[in-house]
Short mmCIF file of C-alpha atoms in Angstrom, two decimals:
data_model
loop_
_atom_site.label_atom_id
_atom_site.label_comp_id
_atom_site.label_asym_id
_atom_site.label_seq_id
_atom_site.Cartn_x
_atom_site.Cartn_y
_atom_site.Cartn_z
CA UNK A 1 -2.85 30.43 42.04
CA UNK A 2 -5.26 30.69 38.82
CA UNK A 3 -4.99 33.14 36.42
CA UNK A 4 -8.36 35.04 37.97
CA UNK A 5 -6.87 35.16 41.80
CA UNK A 6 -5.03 37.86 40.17
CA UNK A 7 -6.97 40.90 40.85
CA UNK A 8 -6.09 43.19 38.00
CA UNK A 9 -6.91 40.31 36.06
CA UNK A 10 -10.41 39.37 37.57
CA UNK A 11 -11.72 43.14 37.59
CA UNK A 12 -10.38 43.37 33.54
CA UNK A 13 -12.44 40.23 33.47
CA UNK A 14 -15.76 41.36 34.81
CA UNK A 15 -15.47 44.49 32.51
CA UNK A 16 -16.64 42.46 29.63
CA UNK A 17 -19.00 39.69 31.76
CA UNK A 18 -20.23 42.62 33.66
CA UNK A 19 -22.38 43.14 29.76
CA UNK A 20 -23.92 39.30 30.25
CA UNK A 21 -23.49 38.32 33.93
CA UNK A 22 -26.98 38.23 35.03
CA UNK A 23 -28.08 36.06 32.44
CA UNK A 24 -25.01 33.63 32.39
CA UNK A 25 -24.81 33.21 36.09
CA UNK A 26 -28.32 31.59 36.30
CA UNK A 27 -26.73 28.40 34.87
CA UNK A 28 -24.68 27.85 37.86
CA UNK A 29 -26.74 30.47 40.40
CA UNK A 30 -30.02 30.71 40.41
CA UNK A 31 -32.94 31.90 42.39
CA UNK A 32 -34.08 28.52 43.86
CA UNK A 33 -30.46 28.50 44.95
CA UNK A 34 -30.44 31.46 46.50
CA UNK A 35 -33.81 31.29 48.26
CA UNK A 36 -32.59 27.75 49.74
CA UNK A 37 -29.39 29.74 51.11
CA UNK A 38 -31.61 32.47 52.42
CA UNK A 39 -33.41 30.06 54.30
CA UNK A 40 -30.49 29.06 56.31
CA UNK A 41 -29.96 32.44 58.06
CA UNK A 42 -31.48 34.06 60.79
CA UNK A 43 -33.05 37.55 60.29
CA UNK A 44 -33.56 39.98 62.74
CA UNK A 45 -36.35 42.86 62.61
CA UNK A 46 -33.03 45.57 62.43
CA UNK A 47 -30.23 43.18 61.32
CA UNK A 48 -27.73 45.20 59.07
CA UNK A 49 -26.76 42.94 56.36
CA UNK A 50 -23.50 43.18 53.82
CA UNK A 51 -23.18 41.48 50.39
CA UNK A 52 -19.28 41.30 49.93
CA UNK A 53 -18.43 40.93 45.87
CA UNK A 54 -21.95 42.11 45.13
CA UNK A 55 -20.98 42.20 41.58
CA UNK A 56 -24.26 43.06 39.74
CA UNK A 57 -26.88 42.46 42.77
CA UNK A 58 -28.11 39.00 42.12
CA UNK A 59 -27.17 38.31 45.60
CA UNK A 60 -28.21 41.48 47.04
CA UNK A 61 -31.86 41.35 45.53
CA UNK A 62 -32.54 38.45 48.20
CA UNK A 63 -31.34 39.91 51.26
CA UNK A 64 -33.26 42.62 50.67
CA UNK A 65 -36.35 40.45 51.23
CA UNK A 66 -35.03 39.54 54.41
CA UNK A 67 -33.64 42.91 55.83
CA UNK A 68 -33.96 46.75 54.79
CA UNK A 69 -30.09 47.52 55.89
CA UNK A 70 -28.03 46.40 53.23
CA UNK A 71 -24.78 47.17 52.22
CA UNK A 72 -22.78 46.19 48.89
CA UNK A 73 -19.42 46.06 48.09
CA UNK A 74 -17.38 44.66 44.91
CA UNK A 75 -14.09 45.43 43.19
CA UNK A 76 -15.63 45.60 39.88
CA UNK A 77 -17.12 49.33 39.07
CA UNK A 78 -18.29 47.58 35.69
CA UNK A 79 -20.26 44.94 38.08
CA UNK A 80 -21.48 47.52 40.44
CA UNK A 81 -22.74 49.76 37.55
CA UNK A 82 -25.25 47.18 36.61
CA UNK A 83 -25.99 47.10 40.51
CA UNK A 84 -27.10 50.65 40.39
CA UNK A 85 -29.67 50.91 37.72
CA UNK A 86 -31.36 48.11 39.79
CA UNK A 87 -31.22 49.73 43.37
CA UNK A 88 -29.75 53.44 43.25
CA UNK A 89 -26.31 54.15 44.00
CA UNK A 90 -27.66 55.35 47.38
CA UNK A 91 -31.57 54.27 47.42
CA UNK A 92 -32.41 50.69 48.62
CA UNK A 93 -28.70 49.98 48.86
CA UNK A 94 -25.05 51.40 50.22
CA UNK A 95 -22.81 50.41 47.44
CA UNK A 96 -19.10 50.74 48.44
CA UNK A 97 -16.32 49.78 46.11
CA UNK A 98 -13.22 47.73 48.24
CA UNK A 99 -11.54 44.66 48.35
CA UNK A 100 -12.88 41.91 50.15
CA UNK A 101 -9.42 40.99 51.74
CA UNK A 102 -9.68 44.70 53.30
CA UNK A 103 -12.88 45.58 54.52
CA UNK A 104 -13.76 49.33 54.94
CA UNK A 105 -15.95 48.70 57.78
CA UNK A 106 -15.39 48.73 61.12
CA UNK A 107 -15.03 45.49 63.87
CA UNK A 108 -18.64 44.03 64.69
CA UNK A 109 -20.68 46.11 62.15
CA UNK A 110 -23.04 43.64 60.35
CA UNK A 111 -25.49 41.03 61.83
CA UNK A 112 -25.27 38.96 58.49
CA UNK A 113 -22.29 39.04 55.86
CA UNK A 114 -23.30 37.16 52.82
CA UNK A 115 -20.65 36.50 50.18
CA UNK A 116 -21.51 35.00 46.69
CA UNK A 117 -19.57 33.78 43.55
CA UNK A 118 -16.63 35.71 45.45
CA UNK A 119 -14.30 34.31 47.20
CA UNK A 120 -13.04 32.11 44.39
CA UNK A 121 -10.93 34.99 43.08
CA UNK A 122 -9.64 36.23 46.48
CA UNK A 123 -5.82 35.59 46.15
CA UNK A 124 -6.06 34.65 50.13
CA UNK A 125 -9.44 33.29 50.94
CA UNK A 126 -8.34 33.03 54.68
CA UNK A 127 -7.74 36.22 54.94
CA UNK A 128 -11.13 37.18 53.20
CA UNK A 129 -12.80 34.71 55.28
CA UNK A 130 -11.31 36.77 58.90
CA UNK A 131 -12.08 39.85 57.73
CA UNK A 132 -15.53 38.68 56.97
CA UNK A 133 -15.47 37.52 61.19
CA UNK A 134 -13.76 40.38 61.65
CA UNK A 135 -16.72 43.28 60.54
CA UNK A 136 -19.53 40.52 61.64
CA UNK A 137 -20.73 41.05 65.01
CA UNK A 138 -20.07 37.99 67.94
CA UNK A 139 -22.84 35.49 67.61
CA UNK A 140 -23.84 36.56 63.91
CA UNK A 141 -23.97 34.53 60.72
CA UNK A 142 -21.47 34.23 57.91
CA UNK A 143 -22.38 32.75 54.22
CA UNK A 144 -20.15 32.01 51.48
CA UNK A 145 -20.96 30.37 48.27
CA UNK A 146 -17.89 28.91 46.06
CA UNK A 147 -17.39 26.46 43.62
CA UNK A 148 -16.83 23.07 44.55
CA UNK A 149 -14.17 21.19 43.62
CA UNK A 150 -14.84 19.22 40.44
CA UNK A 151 -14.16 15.01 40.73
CA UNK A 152 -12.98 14.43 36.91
CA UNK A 153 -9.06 14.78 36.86
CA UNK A 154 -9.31 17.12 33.56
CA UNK A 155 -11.65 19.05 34.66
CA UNK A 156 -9.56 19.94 38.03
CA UNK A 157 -6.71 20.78 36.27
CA UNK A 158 -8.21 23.51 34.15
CA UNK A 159 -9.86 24.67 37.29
CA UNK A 160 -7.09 25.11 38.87
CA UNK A 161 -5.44 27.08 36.27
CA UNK A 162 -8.52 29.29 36.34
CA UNK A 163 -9.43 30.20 39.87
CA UNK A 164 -9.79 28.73 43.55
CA UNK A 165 -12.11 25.44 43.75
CA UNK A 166 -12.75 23.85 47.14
CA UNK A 167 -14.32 20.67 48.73
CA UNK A 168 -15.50 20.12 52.12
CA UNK A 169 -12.04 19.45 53.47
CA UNK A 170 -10.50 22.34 52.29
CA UNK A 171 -13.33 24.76 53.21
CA UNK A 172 -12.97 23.02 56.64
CA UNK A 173 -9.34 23.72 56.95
CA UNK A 174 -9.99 27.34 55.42
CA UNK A 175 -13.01 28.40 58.16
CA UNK A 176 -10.95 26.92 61.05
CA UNK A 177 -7.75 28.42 60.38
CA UNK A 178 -9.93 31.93 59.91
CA UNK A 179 -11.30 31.45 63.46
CA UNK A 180 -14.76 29.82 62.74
CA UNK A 181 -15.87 27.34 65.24
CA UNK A 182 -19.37 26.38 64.42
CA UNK A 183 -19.78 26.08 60.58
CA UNK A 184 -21.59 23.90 58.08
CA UNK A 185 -21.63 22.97 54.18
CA UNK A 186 -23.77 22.57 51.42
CA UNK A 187 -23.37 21.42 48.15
CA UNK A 188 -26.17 23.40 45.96
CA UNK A 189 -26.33 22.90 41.76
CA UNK A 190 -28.83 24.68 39.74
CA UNK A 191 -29.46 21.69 37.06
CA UNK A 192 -27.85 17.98 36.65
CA UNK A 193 -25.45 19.24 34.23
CA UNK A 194 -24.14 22.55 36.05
CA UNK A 195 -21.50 22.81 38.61
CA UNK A 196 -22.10 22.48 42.08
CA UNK A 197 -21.61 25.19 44.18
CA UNK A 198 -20.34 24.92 48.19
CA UNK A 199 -22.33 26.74 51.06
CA UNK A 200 -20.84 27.46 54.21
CA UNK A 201 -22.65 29.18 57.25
CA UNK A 202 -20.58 30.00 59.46
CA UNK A 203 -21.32 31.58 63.42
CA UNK A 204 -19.03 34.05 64.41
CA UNK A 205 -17.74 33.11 67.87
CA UNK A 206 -19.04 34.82 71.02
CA UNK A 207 -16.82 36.68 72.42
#
């Protein structure tokens, strides 16, 4: 497990990036890259939508283009400060602060569940990744952006000391063994020179 699976140590983290976040994520996160993402969903005229690790709204900022029902959650108070000096505490968005690993929603609440730049510092991702099923209704759509697993041999080592990377394999094994049957990736990168992010969407099976 990296040093940031560690939740005490990934919130103490995100008190000090929380200060620079939006401008340092655009190297590996941008809004091309989140449009592109966007575009993979279905929205419906009513859909309620949840962000899970919201952290300072980047995320959040496109769904509401899409829907008018969103919901927020993230760990990090620090993050979710920054959050609320772009939407309200209570305004445009519900902000809720939880763990992704425990939901505080109920079974079958959201049409959409999007997750970004999140579940590489869940210290279970499977168990993220059902309770993510778990609150989206039967039939709706799942997204999750992580960081995919780099090819030089240095560079996997450090990122495994750091936090959870992933290929296609492993995201396969992770989605299946959550209860995902229909599910596909892509591999997104904001520049040449920046790390490549994996996309799953995921359909949560009809019951």
């Amino acid at each position: 497990m990296g040093i940031l699976e560690d939740k005490s140590n990934a919130r103490l983290f995100y008190k000090y990036l929380s200060k620079v976040y939006d401008r340092v994520n655009r190297f590996n996160w941008n809004d091309e890259m989140r449009s592109e993402a966007l575009s993979w969903l279905e929205f419906g005229e009513d859909d309620r939508v949840l962000d899970v690790g919201c952290g300072t709204g980047f995320g959040t900022e496109g769904l509401l283009e899409h829907a008018e029902d969103v919901h927020g959650l993230d760990q990090s108070v620090h993050q979710m400060e920054k959050a609320f000096e772009k939407f309200g505490k209570r305004d445009r968005v519900n902000f809720y602060r939880g763990d992704a690993e425990r939901l505080p929603f109920r079974d079958d609440a959201f049409d959409v569940v999007w997750s970004s730049g999140s579940i590489e510092y869940w210290p279970n991702p499977v168990e993220g990744l059902r309770e993510l099923r778990r609150v989206a209704k039967p039939g709706g759509q799942v997204l999750v952006v992580g960081p995919d697993y780099p090819h030089n041999r240095v560079l996997q080592r450090v990122a495994d000391a750091i936090m959870l990377f992933y290929d296609e394999d492993e995201a396969d094994r992770m989605f299946e063994e959550a209860g995902y049957e229909t599910f596909e990736h892509h591999i997104q990168r904001a520049t040449p020179r920046s790390p490549r992010a994996i996309t799953t969407v995921a359909r949560v099976p009809e019951e």
